[in-house]
Coordinates of C-alpha atoms and ligand atoms in Angstrom, one line a residue:
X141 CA 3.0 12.0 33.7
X142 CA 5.7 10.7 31.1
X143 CA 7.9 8.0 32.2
X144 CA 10.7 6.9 31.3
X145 CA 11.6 2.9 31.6
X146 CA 14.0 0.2 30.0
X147 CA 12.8 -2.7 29.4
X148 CA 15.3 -5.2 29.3
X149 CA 15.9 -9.4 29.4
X150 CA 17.3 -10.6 32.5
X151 CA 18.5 -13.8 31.4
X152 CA 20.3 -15.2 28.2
X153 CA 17.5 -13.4 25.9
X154 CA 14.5 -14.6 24.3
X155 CA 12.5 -13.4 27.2
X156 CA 9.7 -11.9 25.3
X157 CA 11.3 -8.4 25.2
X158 CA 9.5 -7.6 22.1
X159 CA 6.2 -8.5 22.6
X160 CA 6.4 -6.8 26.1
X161 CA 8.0 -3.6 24.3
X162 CA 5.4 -3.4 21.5
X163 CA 2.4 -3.8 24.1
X164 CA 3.8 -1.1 26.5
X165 CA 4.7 1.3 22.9
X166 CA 1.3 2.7 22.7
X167 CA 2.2 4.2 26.0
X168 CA 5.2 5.9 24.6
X169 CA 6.0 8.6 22.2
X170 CA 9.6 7.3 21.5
X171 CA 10.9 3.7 21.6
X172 CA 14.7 3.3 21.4
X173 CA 17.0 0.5 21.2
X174 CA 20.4 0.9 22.7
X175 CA 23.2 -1.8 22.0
X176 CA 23.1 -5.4 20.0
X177 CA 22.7 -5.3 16.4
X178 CA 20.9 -8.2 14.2
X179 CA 21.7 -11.2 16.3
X180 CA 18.7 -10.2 18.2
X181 CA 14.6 -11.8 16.8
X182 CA 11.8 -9.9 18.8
X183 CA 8.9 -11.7 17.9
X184 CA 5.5 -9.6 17.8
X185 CA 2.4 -11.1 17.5
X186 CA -1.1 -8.9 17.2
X187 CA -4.2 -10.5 16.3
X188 CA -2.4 -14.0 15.2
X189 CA 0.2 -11.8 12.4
X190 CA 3.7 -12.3 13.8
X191 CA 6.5 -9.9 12.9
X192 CA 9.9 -10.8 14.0
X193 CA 12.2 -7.6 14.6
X194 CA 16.0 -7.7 14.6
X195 CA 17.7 -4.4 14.5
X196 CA 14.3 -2.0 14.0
X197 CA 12.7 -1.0 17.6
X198 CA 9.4 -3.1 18.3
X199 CA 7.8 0.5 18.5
X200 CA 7.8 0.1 14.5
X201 CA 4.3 -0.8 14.2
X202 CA 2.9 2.0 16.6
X203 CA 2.0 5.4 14.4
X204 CA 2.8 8.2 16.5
X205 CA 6.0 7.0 17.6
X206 CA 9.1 7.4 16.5
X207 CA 11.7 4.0 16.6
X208 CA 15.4 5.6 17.0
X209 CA 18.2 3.3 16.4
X210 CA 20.9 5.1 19.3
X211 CA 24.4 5.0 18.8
X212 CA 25.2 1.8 20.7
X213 CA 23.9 -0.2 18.2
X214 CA 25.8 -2.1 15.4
X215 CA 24.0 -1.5 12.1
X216 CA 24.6 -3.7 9.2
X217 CA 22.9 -1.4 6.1
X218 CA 22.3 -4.5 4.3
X219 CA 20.4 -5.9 7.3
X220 CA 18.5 -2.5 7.6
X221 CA 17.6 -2.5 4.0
X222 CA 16.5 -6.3 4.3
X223 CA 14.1 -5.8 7.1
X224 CA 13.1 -2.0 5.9
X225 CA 12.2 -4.0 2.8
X226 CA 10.1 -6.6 4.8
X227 CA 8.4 -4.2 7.0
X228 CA 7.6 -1.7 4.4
X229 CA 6.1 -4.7 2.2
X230 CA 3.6 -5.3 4.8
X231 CA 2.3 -1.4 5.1
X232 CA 4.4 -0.2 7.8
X233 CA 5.5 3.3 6.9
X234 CA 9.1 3.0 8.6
X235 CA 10.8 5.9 6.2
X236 CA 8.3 8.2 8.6
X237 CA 9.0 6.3 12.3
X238 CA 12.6 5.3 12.0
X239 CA 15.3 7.4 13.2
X240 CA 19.3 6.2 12.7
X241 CA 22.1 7.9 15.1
X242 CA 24.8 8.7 12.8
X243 CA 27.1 7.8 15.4
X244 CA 26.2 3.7 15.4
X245 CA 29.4 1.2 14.5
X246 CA 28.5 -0.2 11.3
X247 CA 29.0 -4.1 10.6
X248 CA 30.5 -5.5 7.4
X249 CA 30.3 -8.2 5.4
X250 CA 34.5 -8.6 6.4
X251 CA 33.2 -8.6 10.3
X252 CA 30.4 -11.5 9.1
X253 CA 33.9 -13.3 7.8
X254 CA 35.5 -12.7 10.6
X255 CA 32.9 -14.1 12.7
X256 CA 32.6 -17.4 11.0
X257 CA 36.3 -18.1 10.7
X258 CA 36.5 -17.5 14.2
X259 CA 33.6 -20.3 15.0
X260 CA 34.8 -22.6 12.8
X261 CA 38.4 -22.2 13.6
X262 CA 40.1 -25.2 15.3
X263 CA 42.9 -22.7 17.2
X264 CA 39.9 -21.2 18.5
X265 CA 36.8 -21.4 21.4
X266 CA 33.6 -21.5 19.6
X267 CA 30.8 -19.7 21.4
X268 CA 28.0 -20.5 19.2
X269 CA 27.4 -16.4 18.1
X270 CA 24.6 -15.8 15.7
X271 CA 27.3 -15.9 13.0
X272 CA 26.1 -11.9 12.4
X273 CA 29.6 -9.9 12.6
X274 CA 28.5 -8.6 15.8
X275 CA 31.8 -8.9 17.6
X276 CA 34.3 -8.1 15.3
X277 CA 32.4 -4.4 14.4
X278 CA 32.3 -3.9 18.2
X279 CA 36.3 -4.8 18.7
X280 CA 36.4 -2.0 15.5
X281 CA 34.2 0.1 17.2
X282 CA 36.6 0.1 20.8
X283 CA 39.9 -0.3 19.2
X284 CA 38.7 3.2 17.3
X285 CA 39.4 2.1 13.5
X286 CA 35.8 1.6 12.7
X287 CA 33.3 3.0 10.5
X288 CA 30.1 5.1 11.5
X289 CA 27.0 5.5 9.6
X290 CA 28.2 9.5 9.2
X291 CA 30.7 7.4 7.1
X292 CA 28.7 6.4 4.7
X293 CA 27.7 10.0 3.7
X294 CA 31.0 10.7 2.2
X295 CA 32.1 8.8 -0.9
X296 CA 35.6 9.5 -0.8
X297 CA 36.2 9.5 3.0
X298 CA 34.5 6.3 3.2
X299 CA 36.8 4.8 0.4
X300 CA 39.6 5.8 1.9
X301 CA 38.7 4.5 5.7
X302 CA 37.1 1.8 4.3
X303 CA 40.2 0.6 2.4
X304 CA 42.5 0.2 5.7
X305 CA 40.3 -1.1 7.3
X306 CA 39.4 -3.9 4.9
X307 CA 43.4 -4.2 4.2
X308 CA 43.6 -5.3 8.1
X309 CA 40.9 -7.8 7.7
X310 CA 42.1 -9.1 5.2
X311 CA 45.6 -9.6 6.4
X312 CA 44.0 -11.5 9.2
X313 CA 41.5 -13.3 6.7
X314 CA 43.8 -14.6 4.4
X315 CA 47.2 -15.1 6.6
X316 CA 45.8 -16.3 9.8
X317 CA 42.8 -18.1 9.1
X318 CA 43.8 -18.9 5.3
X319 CA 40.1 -17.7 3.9
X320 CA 39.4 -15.4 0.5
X321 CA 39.8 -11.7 1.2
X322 CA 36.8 -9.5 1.6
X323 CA 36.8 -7.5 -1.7
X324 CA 36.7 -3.6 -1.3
X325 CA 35.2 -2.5 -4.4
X326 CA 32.2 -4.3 -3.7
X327 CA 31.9 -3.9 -0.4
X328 CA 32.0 0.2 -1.4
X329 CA 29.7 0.1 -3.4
X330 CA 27.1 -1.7 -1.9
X331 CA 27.5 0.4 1.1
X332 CA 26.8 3.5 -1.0
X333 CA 23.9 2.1 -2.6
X334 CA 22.2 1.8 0.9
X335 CA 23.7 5.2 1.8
X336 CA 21.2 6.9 0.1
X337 CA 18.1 5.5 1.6
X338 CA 20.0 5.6 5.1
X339 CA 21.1 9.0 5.3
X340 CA 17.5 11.0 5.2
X341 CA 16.7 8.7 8.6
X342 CA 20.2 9.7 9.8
X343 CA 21.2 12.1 12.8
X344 CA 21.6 12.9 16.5
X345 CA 19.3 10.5 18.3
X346 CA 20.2 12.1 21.4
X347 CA 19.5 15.6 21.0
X348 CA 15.9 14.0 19.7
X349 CA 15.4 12.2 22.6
X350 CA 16.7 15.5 25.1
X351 CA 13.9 17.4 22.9
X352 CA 11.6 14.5 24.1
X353 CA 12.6 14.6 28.0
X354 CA 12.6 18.4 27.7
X355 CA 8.5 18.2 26.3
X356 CA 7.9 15.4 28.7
X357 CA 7.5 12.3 26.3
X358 CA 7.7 9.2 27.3
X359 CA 10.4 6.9 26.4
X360 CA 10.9 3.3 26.0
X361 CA 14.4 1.5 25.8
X362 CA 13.7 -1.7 24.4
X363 CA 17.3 -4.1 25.2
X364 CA 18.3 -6.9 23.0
X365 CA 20.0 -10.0 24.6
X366 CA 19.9 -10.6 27.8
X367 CA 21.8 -8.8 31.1
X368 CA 23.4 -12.8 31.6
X369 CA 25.1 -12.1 27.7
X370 CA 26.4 -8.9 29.7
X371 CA 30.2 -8.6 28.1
X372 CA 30.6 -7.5 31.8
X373 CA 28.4 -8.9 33.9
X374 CA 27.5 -12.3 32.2
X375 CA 29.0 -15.1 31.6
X376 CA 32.4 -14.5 29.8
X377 CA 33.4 -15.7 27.6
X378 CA 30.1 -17.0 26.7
X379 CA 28.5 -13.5 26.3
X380 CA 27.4 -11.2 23.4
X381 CA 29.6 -8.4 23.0
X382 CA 27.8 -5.3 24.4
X383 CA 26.4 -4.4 27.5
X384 CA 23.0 -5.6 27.5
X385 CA 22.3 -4.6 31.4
X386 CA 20.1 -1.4 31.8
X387 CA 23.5 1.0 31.8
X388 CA 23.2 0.0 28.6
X389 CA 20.6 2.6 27.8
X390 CA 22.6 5.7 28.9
X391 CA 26.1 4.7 27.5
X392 CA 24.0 3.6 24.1
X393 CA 21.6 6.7 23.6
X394 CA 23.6 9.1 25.4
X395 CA 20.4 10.1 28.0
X396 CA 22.1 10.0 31.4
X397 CA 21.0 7.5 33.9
X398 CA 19.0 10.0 36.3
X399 CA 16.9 10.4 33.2
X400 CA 15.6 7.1 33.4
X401 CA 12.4 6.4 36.3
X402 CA 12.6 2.7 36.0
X403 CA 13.8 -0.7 34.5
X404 CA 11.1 -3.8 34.0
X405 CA 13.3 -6.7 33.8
X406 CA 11.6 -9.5 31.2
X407 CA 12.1 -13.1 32.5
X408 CA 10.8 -16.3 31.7
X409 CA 9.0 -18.5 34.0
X410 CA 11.5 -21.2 33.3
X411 CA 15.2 -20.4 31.6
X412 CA 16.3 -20.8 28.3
X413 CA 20.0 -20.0 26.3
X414 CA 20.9 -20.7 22.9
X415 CA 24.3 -21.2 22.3
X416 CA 26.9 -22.2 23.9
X417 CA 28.3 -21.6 27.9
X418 CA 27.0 -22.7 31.2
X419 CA 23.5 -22.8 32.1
X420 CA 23.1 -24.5 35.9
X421 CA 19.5 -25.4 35.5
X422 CA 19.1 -27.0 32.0
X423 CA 17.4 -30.4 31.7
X424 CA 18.4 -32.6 29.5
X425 CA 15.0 -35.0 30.2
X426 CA 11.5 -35.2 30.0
X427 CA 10.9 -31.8 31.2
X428 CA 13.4 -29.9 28.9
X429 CA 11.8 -31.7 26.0
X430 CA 8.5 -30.5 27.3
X431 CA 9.3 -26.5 27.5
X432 CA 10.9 -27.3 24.4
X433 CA 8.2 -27.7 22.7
X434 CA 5.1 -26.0 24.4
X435 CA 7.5 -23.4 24.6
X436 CA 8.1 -23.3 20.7
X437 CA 11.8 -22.9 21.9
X438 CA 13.7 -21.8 18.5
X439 CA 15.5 -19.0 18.2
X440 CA 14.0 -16.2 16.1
X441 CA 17.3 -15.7 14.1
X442 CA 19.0 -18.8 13.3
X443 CA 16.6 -21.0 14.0
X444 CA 18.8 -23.0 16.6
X445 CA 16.8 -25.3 19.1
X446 CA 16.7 -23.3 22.7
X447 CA 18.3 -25.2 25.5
X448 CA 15.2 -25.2 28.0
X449 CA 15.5 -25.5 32.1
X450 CA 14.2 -24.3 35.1
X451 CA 13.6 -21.1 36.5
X452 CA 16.9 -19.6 38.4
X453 CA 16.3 -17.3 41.0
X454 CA 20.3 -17.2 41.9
X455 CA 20.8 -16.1 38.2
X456 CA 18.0 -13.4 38.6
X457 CA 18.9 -12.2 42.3
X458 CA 22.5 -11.0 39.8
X459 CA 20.3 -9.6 37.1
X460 CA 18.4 -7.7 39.4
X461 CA 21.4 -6.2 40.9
X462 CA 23.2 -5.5 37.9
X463 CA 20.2 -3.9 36.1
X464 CA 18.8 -1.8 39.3
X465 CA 15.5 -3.9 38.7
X466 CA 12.2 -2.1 39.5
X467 CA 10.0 -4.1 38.1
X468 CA 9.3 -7.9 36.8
X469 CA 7.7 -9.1 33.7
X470 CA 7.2 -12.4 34.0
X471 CA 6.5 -14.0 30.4
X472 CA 5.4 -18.0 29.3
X473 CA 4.0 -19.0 32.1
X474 CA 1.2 -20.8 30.0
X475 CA 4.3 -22.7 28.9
X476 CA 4.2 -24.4 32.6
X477 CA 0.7 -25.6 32.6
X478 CA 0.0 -29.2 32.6
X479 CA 3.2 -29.9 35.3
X480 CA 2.5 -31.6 38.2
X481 CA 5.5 -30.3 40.1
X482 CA 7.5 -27.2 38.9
X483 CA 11.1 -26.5 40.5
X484 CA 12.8 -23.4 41.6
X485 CA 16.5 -23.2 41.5
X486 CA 17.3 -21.3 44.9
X487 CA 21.1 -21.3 45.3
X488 CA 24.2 -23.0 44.1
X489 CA 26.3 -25.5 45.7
X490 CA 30.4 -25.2 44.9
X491 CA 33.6 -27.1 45.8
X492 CA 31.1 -27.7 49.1
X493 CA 29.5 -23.8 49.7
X494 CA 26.5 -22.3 49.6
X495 CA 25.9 -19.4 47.0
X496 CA 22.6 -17.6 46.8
X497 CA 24.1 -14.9 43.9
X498 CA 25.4 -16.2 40.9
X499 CA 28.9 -15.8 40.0
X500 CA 29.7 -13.5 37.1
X501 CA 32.2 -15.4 34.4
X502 CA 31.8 -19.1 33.1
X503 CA 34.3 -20.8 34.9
X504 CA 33.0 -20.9 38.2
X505 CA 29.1 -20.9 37.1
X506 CA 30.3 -24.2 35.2
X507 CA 30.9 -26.0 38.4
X508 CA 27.7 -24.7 40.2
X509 CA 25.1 -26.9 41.4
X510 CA 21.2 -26.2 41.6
X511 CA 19.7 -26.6 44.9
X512 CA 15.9 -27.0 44.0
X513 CA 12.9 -26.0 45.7
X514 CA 9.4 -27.8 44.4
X515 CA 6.6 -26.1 43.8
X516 CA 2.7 -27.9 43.2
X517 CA 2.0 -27.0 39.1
X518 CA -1.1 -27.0 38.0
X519 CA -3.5 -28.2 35.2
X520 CA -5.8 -25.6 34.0
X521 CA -5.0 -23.6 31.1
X522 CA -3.4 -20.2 31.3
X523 CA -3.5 -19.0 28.0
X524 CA -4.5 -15.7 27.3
X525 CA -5.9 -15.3 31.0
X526 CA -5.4 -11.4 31.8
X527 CA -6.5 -11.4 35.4
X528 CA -4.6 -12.6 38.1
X529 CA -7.2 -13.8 40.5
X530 CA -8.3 -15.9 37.5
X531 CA -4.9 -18.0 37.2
X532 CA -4.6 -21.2 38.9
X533 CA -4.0 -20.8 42.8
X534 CA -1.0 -22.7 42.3
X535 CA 0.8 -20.9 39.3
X536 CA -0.1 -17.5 41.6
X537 CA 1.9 -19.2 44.3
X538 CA 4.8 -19.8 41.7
X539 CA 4.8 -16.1 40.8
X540 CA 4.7 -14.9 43.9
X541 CA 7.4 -17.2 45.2
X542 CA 9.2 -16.1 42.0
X543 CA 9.2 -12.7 43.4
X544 CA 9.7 -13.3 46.7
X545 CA 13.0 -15.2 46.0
X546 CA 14.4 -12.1 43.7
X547 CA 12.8 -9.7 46.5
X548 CA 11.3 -7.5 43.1
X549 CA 7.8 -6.8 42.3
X550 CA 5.9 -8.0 39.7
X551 CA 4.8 -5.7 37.1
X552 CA 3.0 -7.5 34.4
X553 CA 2.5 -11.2 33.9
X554 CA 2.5 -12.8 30.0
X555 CA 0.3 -15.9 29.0
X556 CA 0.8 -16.0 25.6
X557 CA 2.3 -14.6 22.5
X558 CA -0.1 -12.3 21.2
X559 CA 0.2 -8.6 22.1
X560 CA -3.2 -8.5 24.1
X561 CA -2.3 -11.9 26.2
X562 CA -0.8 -10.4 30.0
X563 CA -1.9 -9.4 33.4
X564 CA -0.9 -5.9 34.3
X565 CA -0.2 -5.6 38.0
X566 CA 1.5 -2.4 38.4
X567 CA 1.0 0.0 35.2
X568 CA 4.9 0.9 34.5
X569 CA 3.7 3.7 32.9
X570 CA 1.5 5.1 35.6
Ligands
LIG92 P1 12.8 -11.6 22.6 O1 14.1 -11.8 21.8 O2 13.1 -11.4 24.1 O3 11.9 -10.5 22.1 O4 12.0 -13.0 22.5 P2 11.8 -13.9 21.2 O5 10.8 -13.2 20.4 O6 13.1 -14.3 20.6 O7 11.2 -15.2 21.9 C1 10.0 -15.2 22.6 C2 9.0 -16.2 22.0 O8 8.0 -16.4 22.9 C3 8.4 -15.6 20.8 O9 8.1 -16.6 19.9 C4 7.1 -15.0 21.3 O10 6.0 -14.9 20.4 C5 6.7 -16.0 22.4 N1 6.1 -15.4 23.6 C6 6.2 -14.2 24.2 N2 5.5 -14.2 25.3 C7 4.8 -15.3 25.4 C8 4.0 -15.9 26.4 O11 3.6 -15.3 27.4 N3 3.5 -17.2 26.2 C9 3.9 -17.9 25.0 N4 3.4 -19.1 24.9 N5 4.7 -17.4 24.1 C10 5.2 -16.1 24.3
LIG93 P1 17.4 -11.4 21.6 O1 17.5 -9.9 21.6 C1 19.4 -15.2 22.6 C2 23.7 -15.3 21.9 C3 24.2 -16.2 20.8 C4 25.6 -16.6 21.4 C5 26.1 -15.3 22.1 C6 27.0 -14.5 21.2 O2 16.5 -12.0 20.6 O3 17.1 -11.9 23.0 P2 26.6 -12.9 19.1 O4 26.1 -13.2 17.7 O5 25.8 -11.9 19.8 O6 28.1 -12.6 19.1 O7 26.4 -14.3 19.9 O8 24.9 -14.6 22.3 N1 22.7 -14.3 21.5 C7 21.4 -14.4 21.8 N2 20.7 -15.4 22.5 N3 18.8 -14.1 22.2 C8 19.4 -13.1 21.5 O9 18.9 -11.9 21.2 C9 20.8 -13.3 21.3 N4 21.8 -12.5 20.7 C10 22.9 -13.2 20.8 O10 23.4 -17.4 20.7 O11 25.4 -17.6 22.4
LIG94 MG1 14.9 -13.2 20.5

């Protein structure tokens, strides 16, 4: 029977999305990603080679099936052509699996301006973004003056929308944040140079994908970010700007939510955010400095040092809502081994409440206190162990209080980074 399933991160990304979406791509004829752009790093490791993805599906390095790019995602064609380049360089034959929506906002280098003055502007907030243009093509993409990858199939059209729109960056470059203007002759022709190799990947991901649901194929939607980056949901400001929760993959695909049989929500056994916003649970001791570094917590982009702390269950009881969970993936948990007491973060308490859900929006989150629960660890190594009756007794009690607390099954368990390292509970693909 064909299924089809979004996988997406539950908390403030890095969950493992990518190594979970790759593993469960053999099982699918089509993988698509839906929103986000090249701020995300889905790292892929099979037999010890690791491949880190940012704007290419992690279905890449399956043949017989097809990566689609849908229109929610913001493509940068230099980005493209930089990790085409990388991929194709190492024998993956993406001109034959890739598929581009012609409809996806495009990202310029103005919008990469735009997103550094803003961080480094004194008048402003700095949220600590992957400095990749992300925001400003989506705010071009809502406030309708954007360009499209249809664009860049059109020399003249695309000079001429290019032009205004690079005259209104520019104004804001120069005269509000007093930087060098983006220049337009350049920025043409470099996007025509990529035009060519873009446009025979180009066109209407969705109609592909209602030929797939109409000959039964299985689908994957593979998320980037995390449902607690949610512009929506998560906590704003301190969020990416797309909507990373599983409505995501209808609005950024155009495949209509009763399409979709299920949702695997990827989680960490502990909690880690890069960046900047609040994050109730982080430990700034012994035991952050531990995940830290058993954890190998950098990103996969920028190279940032991950803020590490325990797992939230008041944060994931939100995510769960928000993203209809059916399913949990539950990845690192070889990261825990070697604690003698793991904590649980249960509930919040505020300006002298309880809270068992967590509140959307930084302001209030900000003031939240953990309440903890303690759990025995354990000392034996988990590692690559792919049944469950052969983990510790202790780290099945943590998963299955884990799943107890966010009252959602648990699908598949990760113990390690390579492709073949996970317990499969429940098959999502039947
Ligand atoms: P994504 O953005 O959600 O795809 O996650 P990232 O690739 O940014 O970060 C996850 C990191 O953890 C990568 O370095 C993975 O190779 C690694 N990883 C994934 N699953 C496991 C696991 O179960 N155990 C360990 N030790 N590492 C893992
Ligand atoms: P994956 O898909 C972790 C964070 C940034 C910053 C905020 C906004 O690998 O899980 P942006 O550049 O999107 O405007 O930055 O979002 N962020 C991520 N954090 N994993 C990611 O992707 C992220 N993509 C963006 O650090 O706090
Ligand atoms: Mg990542």
């Amino acid at each position: 029977m064909s299924r089809r399933i979004v996988v997406i991160g539950s908390q403030w990304g890095d969950e493992g999305k990518g190594k979970i979406a790759d593993m469960l791509t053999g099982r699918a004829r089509h993988v698509v990603r839906f929103q986000g752009g090249h701020n995300a790093g889905h790292t892929l490791v099979i037999d010890g080679k690791t491949t880190v993805l940012r704007l290419i599906p992690s279905g890449i390095l399956h043949a017989g099936t097809t990566s689609h790019i849908g229109n929610g995602v913001v493509v940068s064609p230099a980005a493209l052509a930089e990790e085409r380049a990388e991929l194709e360089a190492s024998g993956v034959p993406v001109s034959e699996r890739l598929r581009i929506s012609s409809a996806c906002a495009l990202i310029l280098p103005s919008h990469v301006a735009l997103d550094g003055a803003r961080e480094s502007g004194i008048r402003q907030r700095t949220l600590g973004t992957t400095g990749r243009g992300i925001g400003p093509a989506y705010e071009d993409k809502v406030a309708r003056r954007g360009l499209r990858i249809a664009d860049l199939f059109n020399a003249q059209r695309l000079g001429e929308r290019l032009e205004s729109l690079l005259d209104y960056h520019n104004f804001v470059l120069t005269q509000y944040h007093h930087l060098e203007p983006v220049d337009f002759e350049q920025t043409r022709d470099q996007l025509l140079e990529h035009a060519s190799d873009i446009e025979p990947l180009t066109g209407d991901v969705t109609d592909a994908l209602r030929h797939a649901c109409l000959a039964d194929e299985s689908i994957l939607f593979e998320g980037a970010q995390g449902a607690l980056l949610d512009v929506d949901h998560g906590t704003y400001p301190y969020v990416t700007s797309s909507n990373t929760v599983a409505g995501g993959a209808s609005t950024g695909t155009g495949v209509g939510p009763t399409y979709i049989d299920s949702v695997i929500g990827v989680v960490k056994a502990y909690t880690t955010r890069v960046g900047g916003g609040p994050f109730p649970t982080e430990l700034d001791d012994e035991f952050g400095r531990y995940l830290a570094e058993n954890g190998d917590e950098f990103g996969a982009v920028t190279g940032r040092p991950r803020r590490c702390g325990w797992f939230d269950a008041a944060a994931l009881r939100r995510s769960a809502f928000n993203n209809s969970l059916s399913g949990l993936c539950i990845t690192k948990l070889d990261v825990l081994d070697g604690l003698d007491t793991i904590r649980v973060c249960v509930g919040y308490r505020v300006d002298g409440h309880s809270l068992d859900f967590a509140p959307a929006g930084a302001d209030l989150l900000a003031r939240c206190q953990p309440v903890y629960e303690d759990l025995p660890g354990w000392h034996h190594n988990t590692s690559g162990v792919r049944e469950f009756e052969q983990l510790p007794r202790n780290a099945q009690r943590y998963l299955n209080r884990i799943s107890e607390l966010v009252d959602t099954p648990i699908d598949i368990v990760s113990t390690g980074a390579d492709r073949t390292d996970a317990i499969v509970l429940r098959d999502p693909f039947g």
